[in-house]
Coordinates of C-alpha atoms in Angstrom, one line a residue:
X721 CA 106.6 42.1 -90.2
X722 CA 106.9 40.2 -86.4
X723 CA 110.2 41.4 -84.6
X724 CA 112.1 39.1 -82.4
X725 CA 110.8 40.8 -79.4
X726 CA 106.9 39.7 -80.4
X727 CA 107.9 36.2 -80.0
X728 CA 106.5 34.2 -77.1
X729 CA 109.9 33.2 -75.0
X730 CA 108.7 29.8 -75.1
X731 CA 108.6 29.2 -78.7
X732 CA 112.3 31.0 -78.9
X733 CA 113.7 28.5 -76.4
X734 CA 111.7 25.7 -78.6
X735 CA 113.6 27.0 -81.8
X736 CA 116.7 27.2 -80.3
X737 CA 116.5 24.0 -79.1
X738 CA 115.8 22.6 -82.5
X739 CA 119.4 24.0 -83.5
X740 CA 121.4 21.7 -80.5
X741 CA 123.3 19.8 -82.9
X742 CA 124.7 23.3 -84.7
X743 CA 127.5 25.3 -82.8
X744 CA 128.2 28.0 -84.6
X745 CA 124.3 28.7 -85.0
X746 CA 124.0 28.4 -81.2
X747 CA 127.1 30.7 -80.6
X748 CA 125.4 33.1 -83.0
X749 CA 122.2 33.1 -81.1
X750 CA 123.9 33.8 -78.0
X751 CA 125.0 36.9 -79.0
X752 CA 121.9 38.3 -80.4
X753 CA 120.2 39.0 -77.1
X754 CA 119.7 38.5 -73.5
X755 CA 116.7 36.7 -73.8
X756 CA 118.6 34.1 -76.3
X757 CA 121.3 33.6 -74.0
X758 CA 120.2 31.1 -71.8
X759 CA 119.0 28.4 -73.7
X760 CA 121.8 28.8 -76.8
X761 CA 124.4 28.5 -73.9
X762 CA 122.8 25.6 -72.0
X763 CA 123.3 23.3 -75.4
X764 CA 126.8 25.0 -75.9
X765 CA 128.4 24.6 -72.3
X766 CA 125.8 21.5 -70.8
X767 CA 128.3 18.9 -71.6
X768 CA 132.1 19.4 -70.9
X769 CA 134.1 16.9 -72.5
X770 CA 137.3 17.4 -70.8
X771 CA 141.2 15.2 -71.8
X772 CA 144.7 15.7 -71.4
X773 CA 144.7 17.8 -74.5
X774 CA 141.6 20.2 -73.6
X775 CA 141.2 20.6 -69.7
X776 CA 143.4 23.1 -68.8
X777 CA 142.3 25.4 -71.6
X778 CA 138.6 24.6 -70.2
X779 CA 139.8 24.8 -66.1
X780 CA 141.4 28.1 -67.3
X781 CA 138.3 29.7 -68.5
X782 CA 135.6 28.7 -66.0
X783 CA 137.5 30.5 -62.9
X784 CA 138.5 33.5 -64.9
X785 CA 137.0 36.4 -63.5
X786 CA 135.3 37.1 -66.7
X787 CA 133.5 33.5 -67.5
X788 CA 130.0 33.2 -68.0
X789 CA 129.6 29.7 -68.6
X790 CA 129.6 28.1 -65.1
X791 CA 126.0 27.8 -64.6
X792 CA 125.1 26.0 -67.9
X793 CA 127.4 23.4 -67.4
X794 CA 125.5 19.8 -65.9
X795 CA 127.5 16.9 -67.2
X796 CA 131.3 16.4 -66.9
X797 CA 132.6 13.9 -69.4
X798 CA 136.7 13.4 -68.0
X799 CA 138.8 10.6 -69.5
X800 CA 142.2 10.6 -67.8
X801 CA 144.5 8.2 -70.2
X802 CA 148.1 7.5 -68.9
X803 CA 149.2 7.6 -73.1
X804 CA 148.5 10.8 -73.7
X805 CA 149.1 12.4 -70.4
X806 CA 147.6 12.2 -67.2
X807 CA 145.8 15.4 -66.0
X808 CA 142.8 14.8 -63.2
X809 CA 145.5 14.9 -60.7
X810 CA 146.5 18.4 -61.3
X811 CA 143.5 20.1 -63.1
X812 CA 140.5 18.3 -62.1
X813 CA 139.5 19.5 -58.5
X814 CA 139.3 23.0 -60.0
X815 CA 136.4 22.0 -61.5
X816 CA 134.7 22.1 -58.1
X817 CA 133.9 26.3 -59.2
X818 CA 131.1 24.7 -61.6
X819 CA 127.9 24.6 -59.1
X820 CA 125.2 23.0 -61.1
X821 CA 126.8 19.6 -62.2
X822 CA 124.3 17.1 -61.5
X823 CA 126.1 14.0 -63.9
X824 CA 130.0 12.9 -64.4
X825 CA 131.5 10.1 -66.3
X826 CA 135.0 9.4 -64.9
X827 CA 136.9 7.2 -67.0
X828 CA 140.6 6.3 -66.0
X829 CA 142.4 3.6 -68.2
X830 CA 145.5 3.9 -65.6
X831 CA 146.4 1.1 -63.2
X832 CA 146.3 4.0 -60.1
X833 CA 144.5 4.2 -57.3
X834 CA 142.7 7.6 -57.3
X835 CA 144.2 10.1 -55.0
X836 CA 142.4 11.8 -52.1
X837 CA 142.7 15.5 -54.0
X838 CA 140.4 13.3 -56.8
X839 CA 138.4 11.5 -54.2
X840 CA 137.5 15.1 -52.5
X841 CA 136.5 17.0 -55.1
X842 CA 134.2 13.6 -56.5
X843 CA 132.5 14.0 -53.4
X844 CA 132.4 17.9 -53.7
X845 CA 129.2 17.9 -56.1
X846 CA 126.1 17.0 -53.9
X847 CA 123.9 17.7 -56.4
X848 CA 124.7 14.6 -58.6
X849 CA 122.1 12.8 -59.9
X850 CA 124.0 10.8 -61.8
X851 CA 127.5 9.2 -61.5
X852 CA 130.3 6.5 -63.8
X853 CA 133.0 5.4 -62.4
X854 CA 135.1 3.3 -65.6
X855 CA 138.1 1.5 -65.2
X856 CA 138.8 3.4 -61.4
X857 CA 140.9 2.1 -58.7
X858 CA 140.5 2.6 -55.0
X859 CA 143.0 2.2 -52.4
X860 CA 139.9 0.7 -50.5
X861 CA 136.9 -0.5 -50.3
X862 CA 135.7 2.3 -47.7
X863 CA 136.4 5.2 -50.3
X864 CA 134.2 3.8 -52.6
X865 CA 131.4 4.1 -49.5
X866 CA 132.2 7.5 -48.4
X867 CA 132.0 8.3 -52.7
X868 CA 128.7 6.7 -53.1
X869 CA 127.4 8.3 -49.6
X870 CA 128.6 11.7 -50.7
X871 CA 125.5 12.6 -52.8
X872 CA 122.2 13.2 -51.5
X873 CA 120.0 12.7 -54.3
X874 CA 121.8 10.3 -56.3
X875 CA 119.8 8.3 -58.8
X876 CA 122.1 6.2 -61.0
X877 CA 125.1 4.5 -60.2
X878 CA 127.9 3.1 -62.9
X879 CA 130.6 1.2 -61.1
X880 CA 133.6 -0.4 -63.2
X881 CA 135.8 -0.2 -60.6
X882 CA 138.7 -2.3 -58.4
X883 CA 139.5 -2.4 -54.9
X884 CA 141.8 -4.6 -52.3
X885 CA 139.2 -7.2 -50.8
X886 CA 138.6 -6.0 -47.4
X887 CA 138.3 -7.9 -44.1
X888 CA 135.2 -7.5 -43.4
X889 CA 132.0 -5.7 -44.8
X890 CA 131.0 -2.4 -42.1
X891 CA 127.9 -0.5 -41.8
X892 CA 128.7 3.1 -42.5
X893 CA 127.2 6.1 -40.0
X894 CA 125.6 7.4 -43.5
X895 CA 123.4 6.2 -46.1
X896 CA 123.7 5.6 -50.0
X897 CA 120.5 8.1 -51.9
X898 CA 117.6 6.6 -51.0
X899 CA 116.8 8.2 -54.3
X900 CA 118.5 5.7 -55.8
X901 CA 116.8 4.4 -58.7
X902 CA 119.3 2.5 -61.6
X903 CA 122.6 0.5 -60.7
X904 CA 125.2 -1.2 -63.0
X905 CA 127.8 -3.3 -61.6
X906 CA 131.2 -4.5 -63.2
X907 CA 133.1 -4.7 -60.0
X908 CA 133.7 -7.1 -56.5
X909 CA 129.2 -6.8 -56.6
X910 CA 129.1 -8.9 -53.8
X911 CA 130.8 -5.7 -51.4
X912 CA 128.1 -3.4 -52.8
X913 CA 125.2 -5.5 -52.2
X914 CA 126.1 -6.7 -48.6
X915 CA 126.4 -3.0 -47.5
X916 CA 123.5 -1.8 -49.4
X917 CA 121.5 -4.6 -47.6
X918 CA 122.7 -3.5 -44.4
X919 CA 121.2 -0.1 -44.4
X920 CA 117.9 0.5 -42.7
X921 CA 116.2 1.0 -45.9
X922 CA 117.2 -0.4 -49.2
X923 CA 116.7 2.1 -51.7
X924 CA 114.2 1.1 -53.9
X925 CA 116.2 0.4 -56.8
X926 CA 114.3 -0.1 -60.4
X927 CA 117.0 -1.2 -62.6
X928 CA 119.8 -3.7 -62.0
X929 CA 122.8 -4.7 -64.2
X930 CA 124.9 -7.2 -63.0
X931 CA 128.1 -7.8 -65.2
X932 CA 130.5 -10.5 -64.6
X933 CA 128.3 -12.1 -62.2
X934 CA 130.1 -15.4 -61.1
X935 CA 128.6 -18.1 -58.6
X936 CA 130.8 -17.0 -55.5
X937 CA 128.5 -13.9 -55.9
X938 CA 125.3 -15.5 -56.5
X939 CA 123.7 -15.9 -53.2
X940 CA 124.2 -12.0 -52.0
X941 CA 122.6 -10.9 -55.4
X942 CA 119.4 -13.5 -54.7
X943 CA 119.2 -11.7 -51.4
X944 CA 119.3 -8.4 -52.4
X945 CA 116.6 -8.9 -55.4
X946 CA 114.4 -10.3 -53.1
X947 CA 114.6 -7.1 -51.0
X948 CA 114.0 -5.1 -54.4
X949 CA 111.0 -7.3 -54.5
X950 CA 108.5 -5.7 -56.7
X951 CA 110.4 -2.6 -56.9
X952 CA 112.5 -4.3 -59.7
X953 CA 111.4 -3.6 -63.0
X954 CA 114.3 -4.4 -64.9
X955 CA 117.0 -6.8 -64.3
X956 CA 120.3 -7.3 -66.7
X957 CA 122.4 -10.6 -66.3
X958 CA 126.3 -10.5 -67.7
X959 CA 127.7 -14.1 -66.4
X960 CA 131.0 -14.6 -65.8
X961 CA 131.4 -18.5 -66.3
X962 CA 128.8 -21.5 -65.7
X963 CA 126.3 -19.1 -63.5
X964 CA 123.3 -20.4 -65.0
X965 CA 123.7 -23.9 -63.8
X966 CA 123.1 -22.5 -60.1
X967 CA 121.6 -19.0 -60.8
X968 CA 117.6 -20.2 -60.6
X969 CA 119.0 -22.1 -56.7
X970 CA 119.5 -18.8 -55.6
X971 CA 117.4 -16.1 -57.3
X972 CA 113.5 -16.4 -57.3
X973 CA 111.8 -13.6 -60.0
X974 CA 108.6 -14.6 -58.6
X975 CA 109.3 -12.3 -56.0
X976 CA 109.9 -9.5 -58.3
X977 CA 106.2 -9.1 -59.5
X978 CA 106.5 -6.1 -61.3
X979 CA 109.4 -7.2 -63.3
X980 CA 108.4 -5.5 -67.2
X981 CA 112.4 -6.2 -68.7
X982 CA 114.6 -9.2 -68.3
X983 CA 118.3 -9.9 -70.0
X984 CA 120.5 -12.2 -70.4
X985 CA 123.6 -12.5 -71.7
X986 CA 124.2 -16.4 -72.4
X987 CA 126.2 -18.9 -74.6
X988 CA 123.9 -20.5 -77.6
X989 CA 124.7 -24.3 -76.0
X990 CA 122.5 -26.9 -74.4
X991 CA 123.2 -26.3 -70.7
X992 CA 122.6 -22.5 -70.8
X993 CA 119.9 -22.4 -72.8
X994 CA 118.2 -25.1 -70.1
X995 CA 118.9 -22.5 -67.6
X996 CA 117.3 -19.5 -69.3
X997 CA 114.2 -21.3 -69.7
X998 CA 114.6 -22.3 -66.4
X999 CA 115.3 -18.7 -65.0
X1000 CA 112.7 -17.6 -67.1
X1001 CA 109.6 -20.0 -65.6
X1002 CA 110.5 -18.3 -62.6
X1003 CA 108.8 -14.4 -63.8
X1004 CA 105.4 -13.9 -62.5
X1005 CA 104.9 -10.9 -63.2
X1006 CA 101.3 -9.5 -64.8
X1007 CA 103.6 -6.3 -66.6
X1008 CA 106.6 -8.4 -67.6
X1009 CA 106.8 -6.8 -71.3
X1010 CA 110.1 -8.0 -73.0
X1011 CA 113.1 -10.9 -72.8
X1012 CA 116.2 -10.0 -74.6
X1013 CA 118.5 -12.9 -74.7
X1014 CA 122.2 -12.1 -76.2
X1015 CA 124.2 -14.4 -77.8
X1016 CA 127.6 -14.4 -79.8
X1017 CA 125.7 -16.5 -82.4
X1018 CA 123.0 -17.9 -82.7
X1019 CA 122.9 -22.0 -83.5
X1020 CA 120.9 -24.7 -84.7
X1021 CA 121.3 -28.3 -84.4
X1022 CA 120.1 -31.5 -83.3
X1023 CA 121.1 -30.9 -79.9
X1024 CA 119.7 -28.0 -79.4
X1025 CA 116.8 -28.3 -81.6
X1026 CA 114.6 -29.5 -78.0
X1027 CA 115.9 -26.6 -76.1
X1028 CA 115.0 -24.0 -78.7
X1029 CA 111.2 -25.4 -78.7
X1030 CA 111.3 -26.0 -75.0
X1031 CA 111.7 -22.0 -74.6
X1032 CA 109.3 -21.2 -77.4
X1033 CA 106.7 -23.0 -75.8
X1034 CA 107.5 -21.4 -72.8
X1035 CA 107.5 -17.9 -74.0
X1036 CA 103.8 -18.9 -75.6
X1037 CA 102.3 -19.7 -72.5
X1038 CA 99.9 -17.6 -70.7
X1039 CA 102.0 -16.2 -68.0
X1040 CA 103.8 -14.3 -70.8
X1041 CA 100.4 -12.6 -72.9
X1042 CA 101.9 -9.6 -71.5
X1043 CA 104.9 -9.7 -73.4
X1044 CA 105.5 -8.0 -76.4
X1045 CA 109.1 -8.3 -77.4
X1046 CA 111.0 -11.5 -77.6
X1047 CA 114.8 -10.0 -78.4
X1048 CA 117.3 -12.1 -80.0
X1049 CA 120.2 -10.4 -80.3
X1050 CA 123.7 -12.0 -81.4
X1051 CA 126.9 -10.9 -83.3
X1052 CA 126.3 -13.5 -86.0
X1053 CA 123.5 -15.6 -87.3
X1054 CA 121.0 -13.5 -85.5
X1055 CA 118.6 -14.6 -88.3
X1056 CA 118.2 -17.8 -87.8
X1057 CA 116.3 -16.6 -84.4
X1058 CA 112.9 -16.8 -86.6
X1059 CA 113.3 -20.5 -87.1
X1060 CA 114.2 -21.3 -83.4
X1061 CA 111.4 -19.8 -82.0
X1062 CA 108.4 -20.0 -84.6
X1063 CA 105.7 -19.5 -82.5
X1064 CA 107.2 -16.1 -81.1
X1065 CA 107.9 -15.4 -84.7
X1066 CA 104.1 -16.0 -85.4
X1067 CA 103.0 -14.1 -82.7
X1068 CA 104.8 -11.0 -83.8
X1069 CA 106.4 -10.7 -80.9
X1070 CA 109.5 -11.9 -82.2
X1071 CA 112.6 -8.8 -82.8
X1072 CA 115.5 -10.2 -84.5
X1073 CA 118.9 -7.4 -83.6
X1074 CA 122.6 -7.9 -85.1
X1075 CA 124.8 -6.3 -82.6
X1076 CA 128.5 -5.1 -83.0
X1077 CA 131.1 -4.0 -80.6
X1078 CA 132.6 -1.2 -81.4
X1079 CA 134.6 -0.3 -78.5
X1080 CA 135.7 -1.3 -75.2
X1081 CA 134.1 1.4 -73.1
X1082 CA 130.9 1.7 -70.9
X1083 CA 127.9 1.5 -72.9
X1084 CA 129.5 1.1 -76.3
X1085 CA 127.8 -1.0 -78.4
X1086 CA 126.8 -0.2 -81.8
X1087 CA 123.5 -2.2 -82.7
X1088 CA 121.5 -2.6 -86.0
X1089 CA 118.2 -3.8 -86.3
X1090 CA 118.1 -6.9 -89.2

């Protein structure tokens, strides 16, 4: 009969990883032996969810003399509400006594600005890799620089976040990561993107989402994708009103030739559906590999029946053999995506997705594939 002790480490650490989804089975392992104890404790501590109803419980136990969980713990998951108590103020910069948090998800659905005490211990974990800011307010627009300069090897920025429109954009002494690798916008974008274009370098950012993009911000954003260049592999479009009737003036995607993912989030009428197929003449990219375009429903008509084969056609042509996803996705009438574009349908490029929002938070959309 093979003991526990004649089991290769490796395959333990496999089989305990198998069990993430089971606490009490992980608890249990982690009390069986040393050797267990690592790996059963990074699934049970990795991710601290932390609300006005658990975090002083959870700040309690991590700077007791006695905790052990400290250096398992990587992703801090803090939601501050105002309606069921606010607690970041008080409790949150003792987290600071957890050393190996490289992600947080800050969520604050208070109309505050966030307080220095906050702001300090934010900028307190250098090794963040990864960082959301979600529904956040700053007294100004320099806090959110020192913030986003405060971590060294930053890779992934979320930014849902307000600010007083300041008098003038200023270089900063210090730099944003120039391992900085993915970046969503839902804020003033046009702020960001003029600072990040006056560093020395512009880090060469992969991924861009750009939500509530209106025309005021449309010719910073043009300039700052052409200094992606081919950098750019994917690129994420949320308007905010008629964009698309100026957005191809200002952005050129020739100039991002390695472009592989391209989305956009549009209204299923005429004018906007012109503009797609106009944005989209623009890729020339030999990897581009899928086109998502959104709608809140897809429609038919006589007026748009030109448009829909206009973009078909389009998406047939040889500058898109590459591609191997054509995504319609809409909240309603997704189906009728196989009729509009027949020839993407025939190619088998063609995926059809119903989507429904489920909540109002980052990232919260619950999708099923028709």
């Amino acid at each position: 009969m093979t003991s526990i002790h004649s089991i290769p480490p490796e395959l333990i650490d496999l089989i305990i990883d198998h069990a993430h989804a089971d606490r009490s089975l992980l608890a249990a392992c982690s009390l069986v032996c040393k050797a267990w104890f690592p790996a059963a404790r990074h699934h049970l501590f990795s991710n601290a969810k932390l609300n006005a109803e658990n975090a002083s419980s959870f700040v309690n136990l991590i700077n007791s003399a006695s905790s052990t969980i400290n250096p398992f713990v990587r992703h801090i998951d803090a939601k501050d509400n105002c309606e069921s108590g606010r607690w970041v103020e008080d409790w949150f910069a003792k987290l600071t006594s957890l050393p190996f948090v490289t992600s947080i998800c800050f969520t604050s659905s208070c109309d505050t600005v966030l307080s220095q005490t906050t702001l300090r211990a934010l900028r307190s974990f250098d090794r963040l890799v990864d960082l959301r800011l979600v529904g956040c307010q700053f007294a100004d627009f320099i806090e959110v620089q020192e913030l986003i300069c405060s971590f060294p090897v930053l890779q992934s920025i979320y930014l849902e976040a307000d600010w007083p429109e300041p008098f003038a954009i200023t270089p900063t002494e210090t730099s944003p990561s120039p391992h900085l690798r993915e970046l969503y916008l839902r804020c003033e974008m046009s702020h960001i993107l003029d600072w990040f274009l006056m560093q020395p370098h512009v880090a060469p950012v992969s991924k861009v989402t750009l939500h509530g993009l209106d025309a005021v911000e449309l010719p910073v954003v043009g300039r700052y994708l052409q200094a992606l260049g081919p950098v750019l592999t994917h690129l994420t479009i949320f308007p905010s009103g008629s964009v698309y009737n100026s957005l191809s003036d200002h952005v050129n995607l020739s100039l991002n030739a390695c472009l592989q993912y391209l989305k956009l989030v549009i209204d299923c009428d005429s004018p906007d559906l012109t503009m797609a197929r106009t944005f989209l003449s623009q890729v020339d990219s030999p990897l581009f590999d899928e086109v998502e375009l959104s709608f809140y429903s897809v429609r038919q008509g006589p007026r748009l029946a030109r448009e829909w084969t206009d973009l078909d056609k389009l998406l047939a042509t040889p500058k898109f053999s590459s591609m191997t996803r054509t995504t319609i996705s809409a909240m309603s009438a997704a189906g009728l995506a196989k009729e509009t574009l027949p020839l993407c349908h025939q190619r088998g490029v063609l995926q059809v997705q119903r989507h429904y929002t489920i909540s109002c938070s980052a990232n919260s959309t619950l999708s099923c594939l028709s």
